[in-house]
Tab-separated table of C-alpha atoms and ligand atoms in Angstrom:
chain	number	residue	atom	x	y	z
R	1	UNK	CA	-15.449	11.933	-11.855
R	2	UNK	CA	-14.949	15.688	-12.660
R	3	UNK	CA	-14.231	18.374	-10.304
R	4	UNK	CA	-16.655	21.160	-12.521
R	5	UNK	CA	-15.340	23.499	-8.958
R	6	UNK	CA	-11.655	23.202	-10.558
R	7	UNK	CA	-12.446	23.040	-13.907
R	8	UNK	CA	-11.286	25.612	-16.282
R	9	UNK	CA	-14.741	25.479	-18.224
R	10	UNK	CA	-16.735	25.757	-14.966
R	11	UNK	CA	-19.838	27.598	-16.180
R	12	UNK	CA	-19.213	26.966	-19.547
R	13	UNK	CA	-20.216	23.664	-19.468
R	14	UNK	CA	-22.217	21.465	-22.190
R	15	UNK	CA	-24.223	20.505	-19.417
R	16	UNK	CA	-25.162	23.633	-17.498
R	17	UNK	CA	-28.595	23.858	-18.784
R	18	UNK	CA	-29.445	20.340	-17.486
R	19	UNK	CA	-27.918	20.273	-14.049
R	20	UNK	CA	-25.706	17.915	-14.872
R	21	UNK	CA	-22.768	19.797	-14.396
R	22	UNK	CA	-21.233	17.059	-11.990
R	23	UNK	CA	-21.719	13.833	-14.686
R	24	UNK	CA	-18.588	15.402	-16.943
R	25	UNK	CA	-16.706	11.475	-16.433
R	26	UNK	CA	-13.515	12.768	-17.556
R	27	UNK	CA	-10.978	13.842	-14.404
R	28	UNK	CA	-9.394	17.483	-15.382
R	29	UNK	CA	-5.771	17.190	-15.481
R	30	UNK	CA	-4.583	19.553	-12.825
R	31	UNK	CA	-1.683	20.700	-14.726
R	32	UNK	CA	-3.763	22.160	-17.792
R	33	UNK	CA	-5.199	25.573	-17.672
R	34	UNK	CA	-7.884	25.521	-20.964
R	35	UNK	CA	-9.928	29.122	-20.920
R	36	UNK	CA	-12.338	28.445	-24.004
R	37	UNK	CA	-12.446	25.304	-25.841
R	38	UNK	CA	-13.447	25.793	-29.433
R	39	UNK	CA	-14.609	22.446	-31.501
R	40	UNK	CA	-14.156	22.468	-35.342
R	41	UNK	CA	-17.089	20.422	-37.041
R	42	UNK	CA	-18.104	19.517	-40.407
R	43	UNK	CA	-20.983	17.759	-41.308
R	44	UNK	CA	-19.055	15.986	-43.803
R	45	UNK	CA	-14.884	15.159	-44.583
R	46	UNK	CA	-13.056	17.324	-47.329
R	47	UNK	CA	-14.603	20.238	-46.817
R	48	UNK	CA	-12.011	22.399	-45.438
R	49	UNK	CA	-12.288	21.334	-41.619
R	50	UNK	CA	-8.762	20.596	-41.109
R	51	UNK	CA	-7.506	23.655	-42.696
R	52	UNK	CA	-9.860	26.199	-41.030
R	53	UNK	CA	-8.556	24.250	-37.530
R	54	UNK	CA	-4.864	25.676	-38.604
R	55	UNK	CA	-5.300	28.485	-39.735
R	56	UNK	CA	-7.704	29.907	-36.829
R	57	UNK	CA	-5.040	28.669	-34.488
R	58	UNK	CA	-2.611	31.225	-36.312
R	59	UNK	CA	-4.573	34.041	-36.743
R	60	UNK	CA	-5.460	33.435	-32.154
R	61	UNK	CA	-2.211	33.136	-31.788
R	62	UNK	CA	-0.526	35.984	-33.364
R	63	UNK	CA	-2.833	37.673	-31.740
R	64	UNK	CA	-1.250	36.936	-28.473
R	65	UNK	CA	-3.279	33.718	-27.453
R	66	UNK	CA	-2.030	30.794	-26.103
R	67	UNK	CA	-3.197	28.179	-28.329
R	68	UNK	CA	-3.190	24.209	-28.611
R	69	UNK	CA	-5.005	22.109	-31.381
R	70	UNK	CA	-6.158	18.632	-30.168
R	71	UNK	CA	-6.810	16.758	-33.439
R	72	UNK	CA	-9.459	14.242	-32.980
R	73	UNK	CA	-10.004	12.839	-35.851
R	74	UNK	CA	-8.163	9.715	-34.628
R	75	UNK	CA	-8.453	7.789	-38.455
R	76	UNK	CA	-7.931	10.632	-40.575
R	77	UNK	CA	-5.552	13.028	-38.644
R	78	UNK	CA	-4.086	15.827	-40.757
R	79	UNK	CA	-2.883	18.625	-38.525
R	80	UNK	CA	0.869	17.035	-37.830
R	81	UNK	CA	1.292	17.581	-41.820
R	82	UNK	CA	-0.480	20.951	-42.542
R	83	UNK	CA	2.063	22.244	-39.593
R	84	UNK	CA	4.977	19.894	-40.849
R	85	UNK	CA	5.596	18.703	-37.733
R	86	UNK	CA	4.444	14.774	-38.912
R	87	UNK	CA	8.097	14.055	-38.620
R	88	UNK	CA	8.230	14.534	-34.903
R	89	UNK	CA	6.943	12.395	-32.027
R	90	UNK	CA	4.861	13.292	-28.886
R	91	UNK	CA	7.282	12.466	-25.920
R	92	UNK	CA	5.847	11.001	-22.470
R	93	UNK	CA	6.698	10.643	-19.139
R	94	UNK	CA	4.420	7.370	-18.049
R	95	UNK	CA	2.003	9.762	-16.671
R	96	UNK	CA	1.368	12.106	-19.051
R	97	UNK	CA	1.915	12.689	-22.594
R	98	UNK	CA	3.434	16.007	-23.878
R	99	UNK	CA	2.373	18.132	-27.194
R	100	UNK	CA	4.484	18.892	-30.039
R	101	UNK	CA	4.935	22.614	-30.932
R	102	UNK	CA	4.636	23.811	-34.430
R	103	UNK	CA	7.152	26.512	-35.891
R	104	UNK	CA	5.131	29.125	-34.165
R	105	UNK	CA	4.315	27.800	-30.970
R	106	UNK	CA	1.083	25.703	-31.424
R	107	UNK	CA	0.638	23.020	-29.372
R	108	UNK	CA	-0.649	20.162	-31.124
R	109	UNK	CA	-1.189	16.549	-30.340
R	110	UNK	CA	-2.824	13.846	-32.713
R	111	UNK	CA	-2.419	10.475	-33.004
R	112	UNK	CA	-0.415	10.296	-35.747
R	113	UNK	CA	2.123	11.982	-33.301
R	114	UNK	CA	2.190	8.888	-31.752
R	115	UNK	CA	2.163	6.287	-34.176
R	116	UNK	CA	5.912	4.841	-35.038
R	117	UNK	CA	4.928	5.689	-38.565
R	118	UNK	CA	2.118	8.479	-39.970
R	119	UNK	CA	1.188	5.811	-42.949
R	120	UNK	CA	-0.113	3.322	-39.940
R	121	UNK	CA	-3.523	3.065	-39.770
R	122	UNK	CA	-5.537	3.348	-36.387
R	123	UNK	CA	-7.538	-0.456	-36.459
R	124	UNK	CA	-10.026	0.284	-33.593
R	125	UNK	CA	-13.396	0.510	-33.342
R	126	UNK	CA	-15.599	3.324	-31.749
R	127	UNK	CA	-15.246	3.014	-28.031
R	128	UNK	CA	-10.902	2.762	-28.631
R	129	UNK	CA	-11.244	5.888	-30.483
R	130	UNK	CA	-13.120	7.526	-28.131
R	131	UNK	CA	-11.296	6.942	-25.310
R	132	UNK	CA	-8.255	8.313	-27.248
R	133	UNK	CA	-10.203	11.544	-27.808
R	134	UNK	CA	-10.999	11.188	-23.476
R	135	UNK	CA	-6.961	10.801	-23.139
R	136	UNK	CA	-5.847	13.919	-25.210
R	137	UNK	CA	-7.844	15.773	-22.699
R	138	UNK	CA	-6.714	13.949	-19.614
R	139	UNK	CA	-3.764	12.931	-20.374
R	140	UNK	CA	-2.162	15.339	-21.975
R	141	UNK	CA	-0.391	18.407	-20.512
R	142	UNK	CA	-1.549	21.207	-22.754
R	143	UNK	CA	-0.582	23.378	-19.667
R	144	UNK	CA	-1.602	27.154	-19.758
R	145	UNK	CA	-4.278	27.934	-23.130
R	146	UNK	CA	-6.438	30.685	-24.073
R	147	UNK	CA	-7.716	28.778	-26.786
R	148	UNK	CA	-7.603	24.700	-27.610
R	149	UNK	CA	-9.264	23.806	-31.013
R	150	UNK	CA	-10.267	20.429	-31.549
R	151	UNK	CA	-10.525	19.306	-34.822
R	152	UNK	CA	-13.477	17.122	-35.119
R	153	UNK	CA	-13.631	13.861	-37.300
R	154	UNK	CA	-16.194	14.189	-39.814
R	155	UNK	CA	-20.165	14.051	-39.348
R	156	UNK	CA	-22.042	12.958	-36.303
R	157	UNK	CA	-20.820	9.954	-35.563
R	158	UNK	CA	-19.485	8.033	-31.986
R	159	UNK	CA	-15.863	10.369	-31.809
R	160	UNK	CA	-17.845	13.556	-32.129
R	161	UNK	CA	-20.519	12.631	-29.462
R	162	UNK	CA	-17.535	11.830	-27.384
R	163	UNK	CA	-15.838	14.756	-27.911
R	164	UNK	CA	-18.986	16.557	-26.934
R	165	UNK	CA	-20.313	14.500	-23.712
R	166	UNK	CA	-16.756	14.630	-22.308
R	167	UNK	CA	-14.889	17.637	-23.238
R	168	UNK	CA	-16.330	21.045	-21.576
R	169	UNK	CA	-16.410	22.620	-25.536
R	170	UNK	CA	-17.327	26.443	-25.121
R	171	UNK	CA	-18.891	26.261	-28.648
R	172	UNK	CA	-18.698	25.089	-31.914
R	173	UNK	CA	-18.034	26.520	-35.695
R	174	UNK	CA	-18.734	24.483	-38.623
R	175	UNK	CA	-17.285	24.544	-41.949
R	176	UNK	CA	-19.168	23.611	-44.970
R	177	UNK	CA	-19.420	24.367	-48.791
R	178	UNK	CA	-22.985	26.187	-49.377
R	179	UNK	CA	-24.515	23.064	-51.576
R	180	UNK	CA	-27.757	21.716	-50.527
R	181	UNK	CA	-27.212	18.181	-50.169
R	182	UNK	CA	-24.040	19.450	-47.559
R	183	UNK	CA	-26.054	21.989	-45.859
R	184	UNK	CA	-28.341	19.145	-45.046
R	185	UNK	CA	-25.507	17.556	-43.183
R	186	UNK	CA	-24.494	20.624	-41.728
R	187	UNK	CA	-28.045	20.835	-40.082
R	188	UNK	CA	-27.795	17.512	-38.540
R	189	UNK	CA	-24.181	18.681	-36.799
R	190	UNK	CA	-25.892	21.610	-35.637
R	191	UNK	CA	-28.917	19.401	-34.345
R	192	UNK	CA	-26.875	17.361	-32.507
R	193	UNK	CA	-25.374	20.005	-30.709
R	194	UNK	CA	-28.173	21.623	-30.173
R	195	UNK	CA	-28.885	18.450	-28.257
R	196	UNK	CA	-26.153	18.179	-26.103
R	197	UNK	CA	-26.816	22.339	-25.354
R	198	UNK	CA	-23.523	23.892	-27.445
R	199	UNK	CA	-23.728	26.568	-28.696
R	200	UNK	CA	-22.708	26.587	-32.300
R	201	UNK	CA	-20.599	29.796	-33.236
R	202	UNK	CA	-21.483	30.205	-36.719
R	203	UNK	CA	-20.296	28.521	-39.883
R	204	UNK	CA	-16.922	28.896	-42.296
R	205	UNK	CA	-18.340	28.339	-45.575
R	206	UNK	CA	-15.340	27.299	-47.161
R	207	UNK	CA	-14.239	26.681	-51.182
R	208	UNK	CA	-17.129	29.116	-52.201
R	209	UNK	CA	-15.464	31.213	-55.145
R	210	UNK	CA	-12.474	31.368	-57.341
R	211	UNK	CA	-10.929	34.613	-58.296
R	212	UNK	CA	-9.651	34.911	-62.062
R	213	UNK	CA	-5.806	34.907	-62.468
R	214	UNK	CA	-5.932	37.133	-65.155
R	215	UNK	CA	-8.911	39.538	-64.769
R	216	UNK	CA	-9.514	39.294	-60.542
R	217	UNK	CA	-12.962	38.919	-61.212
R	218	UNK	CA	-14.907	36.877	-58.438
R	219	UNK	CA	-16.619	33.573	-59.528
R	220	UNK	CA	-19.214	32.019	-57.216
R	221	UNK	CA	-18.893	28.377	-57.837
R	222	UNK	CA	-22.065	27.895	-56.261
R	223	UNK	CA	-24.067	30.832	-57.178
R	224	UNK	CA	-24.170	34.527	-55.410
R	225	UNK	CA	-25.182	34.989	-52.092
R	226	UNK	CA	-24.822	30.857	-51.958
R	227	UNK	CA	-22.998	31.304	-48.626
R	228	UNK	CA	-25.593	33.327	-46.924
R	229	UNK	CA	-28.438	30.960	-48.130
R	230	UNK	CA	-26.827	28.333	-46.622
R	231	UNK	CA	-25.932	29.911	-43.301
R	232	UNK	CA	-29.736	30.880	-43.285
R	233	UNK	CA	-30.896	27.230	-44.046
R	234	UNK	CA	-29.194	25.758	-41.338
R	235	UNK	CA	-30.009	29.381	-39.085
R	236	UNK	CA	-26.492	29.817	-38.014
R	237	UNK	CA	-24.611	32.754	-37.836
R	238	UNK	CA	-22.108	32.980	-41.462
R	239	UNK	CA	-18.314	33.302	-39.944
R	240	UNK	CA	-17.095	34.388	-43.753
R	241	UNK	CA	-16.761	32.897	-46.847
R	242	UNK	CA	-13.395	31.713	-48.224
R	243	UNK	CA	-12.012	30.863	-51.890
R	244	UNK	CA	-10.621	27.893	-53.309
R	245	UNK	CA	-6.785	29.427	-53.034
R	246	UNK	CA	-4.138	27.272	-55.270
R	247	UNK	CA	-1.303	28.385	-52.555
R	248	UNK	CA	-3.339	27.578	-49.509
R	249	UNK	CA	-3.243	23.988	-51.293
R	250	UNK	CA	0.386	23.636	-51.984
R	251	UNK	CA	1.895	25.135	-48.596
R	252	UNK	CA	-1.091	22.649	-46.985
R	253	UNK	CA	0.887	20.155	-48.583
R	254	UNK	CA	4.304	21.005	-48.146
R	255	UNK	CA	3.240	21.242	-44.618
R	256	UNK	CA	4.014	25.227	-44.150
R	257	UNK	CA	0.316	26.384	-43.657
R	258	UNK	CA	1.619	28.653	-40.873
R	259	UNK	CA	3.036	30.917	-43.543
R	260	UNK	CA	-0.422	31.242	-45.295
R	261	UNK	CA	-1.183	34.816	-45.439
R	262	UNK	CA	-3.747	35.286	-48.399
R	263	UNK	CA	-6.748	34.489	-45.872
R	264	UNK	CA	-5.704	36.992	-43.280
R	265	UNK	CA	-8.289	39.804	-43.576
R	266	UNK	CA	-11.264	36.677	-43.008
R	267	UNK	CA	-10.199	35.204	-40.246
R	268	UNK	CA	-9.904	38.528	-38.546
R	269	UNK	CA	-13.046	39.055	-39.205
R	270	UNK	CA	-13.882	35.217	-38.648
R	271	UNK	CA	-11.833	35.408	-35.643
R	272	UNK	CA	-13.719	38.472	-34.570
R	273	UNK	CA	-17.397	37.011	-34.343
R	274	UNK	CA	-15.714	34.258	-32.611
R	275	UNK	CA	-14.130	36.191	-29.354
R	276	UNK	CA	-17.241	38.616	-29.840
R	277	UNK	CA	-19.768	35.407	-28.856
R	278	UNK	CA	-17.517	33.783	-26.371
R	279	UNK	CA	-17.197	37.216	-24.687
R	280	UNK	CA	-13.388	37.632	-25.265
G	301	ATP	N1	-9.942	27.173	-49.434
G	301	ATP	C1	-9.224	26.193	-49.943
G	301	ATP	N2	-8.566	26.346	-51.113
G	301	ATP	C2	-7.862	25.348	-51.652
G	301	ATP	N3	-7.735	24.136	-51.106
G	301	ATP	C3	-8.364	23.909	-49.934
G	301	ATP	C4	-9.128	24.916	-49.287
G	301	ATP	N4	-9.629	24.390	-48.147
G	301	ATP	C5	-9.185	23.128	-48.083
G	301	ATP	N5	-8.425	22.827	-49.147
G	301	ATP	C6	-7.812	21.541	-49.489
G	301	ATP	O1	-8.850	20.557	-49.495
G	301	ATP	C7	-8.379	19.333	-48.960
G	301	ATP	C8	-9.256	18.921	-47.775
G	301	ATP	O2	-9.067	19.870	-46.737
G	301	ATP	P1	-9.071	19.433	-45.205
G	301	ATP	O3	-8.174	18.279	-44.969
G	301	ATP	O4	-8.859	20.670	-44.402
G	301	ATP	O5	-10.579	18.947	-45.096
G	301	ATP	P2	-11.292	18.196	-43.885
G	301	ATP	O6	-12.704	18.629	-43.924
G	301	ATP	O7	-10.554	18.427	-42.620
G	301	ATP	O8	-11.127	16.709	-44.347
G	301	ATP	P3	-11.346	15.387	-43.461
G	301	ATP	O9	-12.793	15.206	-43.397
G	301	ATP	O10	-10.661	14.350	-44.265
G	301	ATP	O11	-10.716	15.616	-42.129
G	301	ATP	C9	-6.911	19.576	-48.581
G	301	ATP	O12	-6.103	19.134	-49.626
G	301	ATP	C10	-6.811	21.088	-48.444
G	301	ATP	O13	-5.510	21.580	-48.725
């Protein structure tokens, strides 16, 4: 059972508008500190989630946040490679389980940080997962954070409603592409948390334009004003719209995402409208 008195999140709670506040299930880890606990949804996979997660995390902390990124999407983790870190292991000490810290101090755990090998699949089913998800909040020491972002497996499924029913999340931002048949998925993400009473942040509509390599001219893949229609159709706030950027893709890859800088001026502003709703 929780102790919502020493909890970090005390009053932040998913479940302060139902008086529930006592039913968390998951024990806080006395020797973790989490201020604001931001989740990182999509309604559906490839649409950028992973890569908003990291490069949020930098823009927080370079701006003097303590920040940790619990990746929990236990079957499709990413975050060990877009930091480069997928080399290294997550050390333990039989009681708890310790993060691994990216080139500029990000604390990260995943489970491919604890898999002998990242190409090993996780063969579980729902309730294993989820209580995997339950552990890298228990279990882990993520010690002192401003910020931890947890990077959501895709859609609504089990892991998500776990993440949700037993992590005290201080709200959510989505990421999307503005296309109709997405934004419809979107709106069942923001449904569902809706249900469980979090407050979603806003959306990252992500991918949205290309600009010319020759002329700089802007090209809406999906139309002008696409990523405002979409924000409006789902009636969440629009965090800022980002382009399909060939470099983000290659340093993704070669696993240096930290030194990403084309992006900088939007998740300032994304970044922004994030501390502005959590009161930061
Ligand atoms: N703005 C962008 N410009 C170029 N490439 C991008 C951009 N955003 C994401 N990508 C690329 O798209 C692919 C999918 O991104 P990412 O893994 O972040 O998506 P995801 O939603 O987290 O996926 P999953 O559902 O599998 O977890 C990656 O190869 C990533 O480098």
């Amino acid at each position: 059972m929780s102790n919502c008195q020493s909890c970090p999140s005390n009053g932040n709670c998913s479940r302060q508008n139902n008086n529930q506040q006592n039913t968390c299930g998951v024990v806080n880890n006395p020797k973790n500190r989490v201020k604001h606990i931001i989740g990182i949804m999509s309604g559906k996979g490839g649409v950028g989630k992973s890569t908003v997660t990291a490069i949020l995390a930098v823009e927080l902390k370079r701006r003097g946040f303590k920040v940790g990124i619990m990746d929990a999407d236990i079957t499709g983790p990413s975050i060990p490679r877009l930091f480069g870190i997928n080399n290294q292991r997550a050390t333990g000490d039989g009681t708890y389980i310790y993060p691994v810290k990216t080139s500029e101090g990000i604390d990260v755990m995943s489970m491919n940080l604890l898999m002998p090998q990242e190409t090993q699949p996780v063969l579980w089913r729902g309730p294993m997962i989820g209580g995997a998800v339950q552990q890298f909040w228990t279990d882990v020491v993520w010690g002192e954070l401003d910020f931890l972002l947890v990077d959501m497996p895709p859609g609504t499924g089990d892991v998500a409603l776990t993440v949700m029913q037993s992590i005290p999340v201080t709200g959510l931002v989505m990421v999307s592409t503005p296309q109709s048949m997405v934004s419809m998925i979107v709106a069942k993400a923001v449904n569902m948390a809706d249900k469980m009473g979090i407050k979603v942040l806003g959306v990252v509509e992500n991918m949205t334009y290309i600009t010319c390599p020759d002329c700089g001219k802007r090209i809406d893949i999906y139309g002008k004003n696409a990523s405002q229609e979409a924000a409006n159709k789902v009636g969440v706030k629009l965090l800022g719209e980002l382009p399909m950027d060939k470099d983000l893709m290659e340093l993704s890859d070669e696993g240096r995402v930290e030194k990403f800088e084309a992006f900088r001026e939007e998740f300032k502003n994304i970044s922004d409208s994030i501390l502005g709703s959590i009161n930061v």
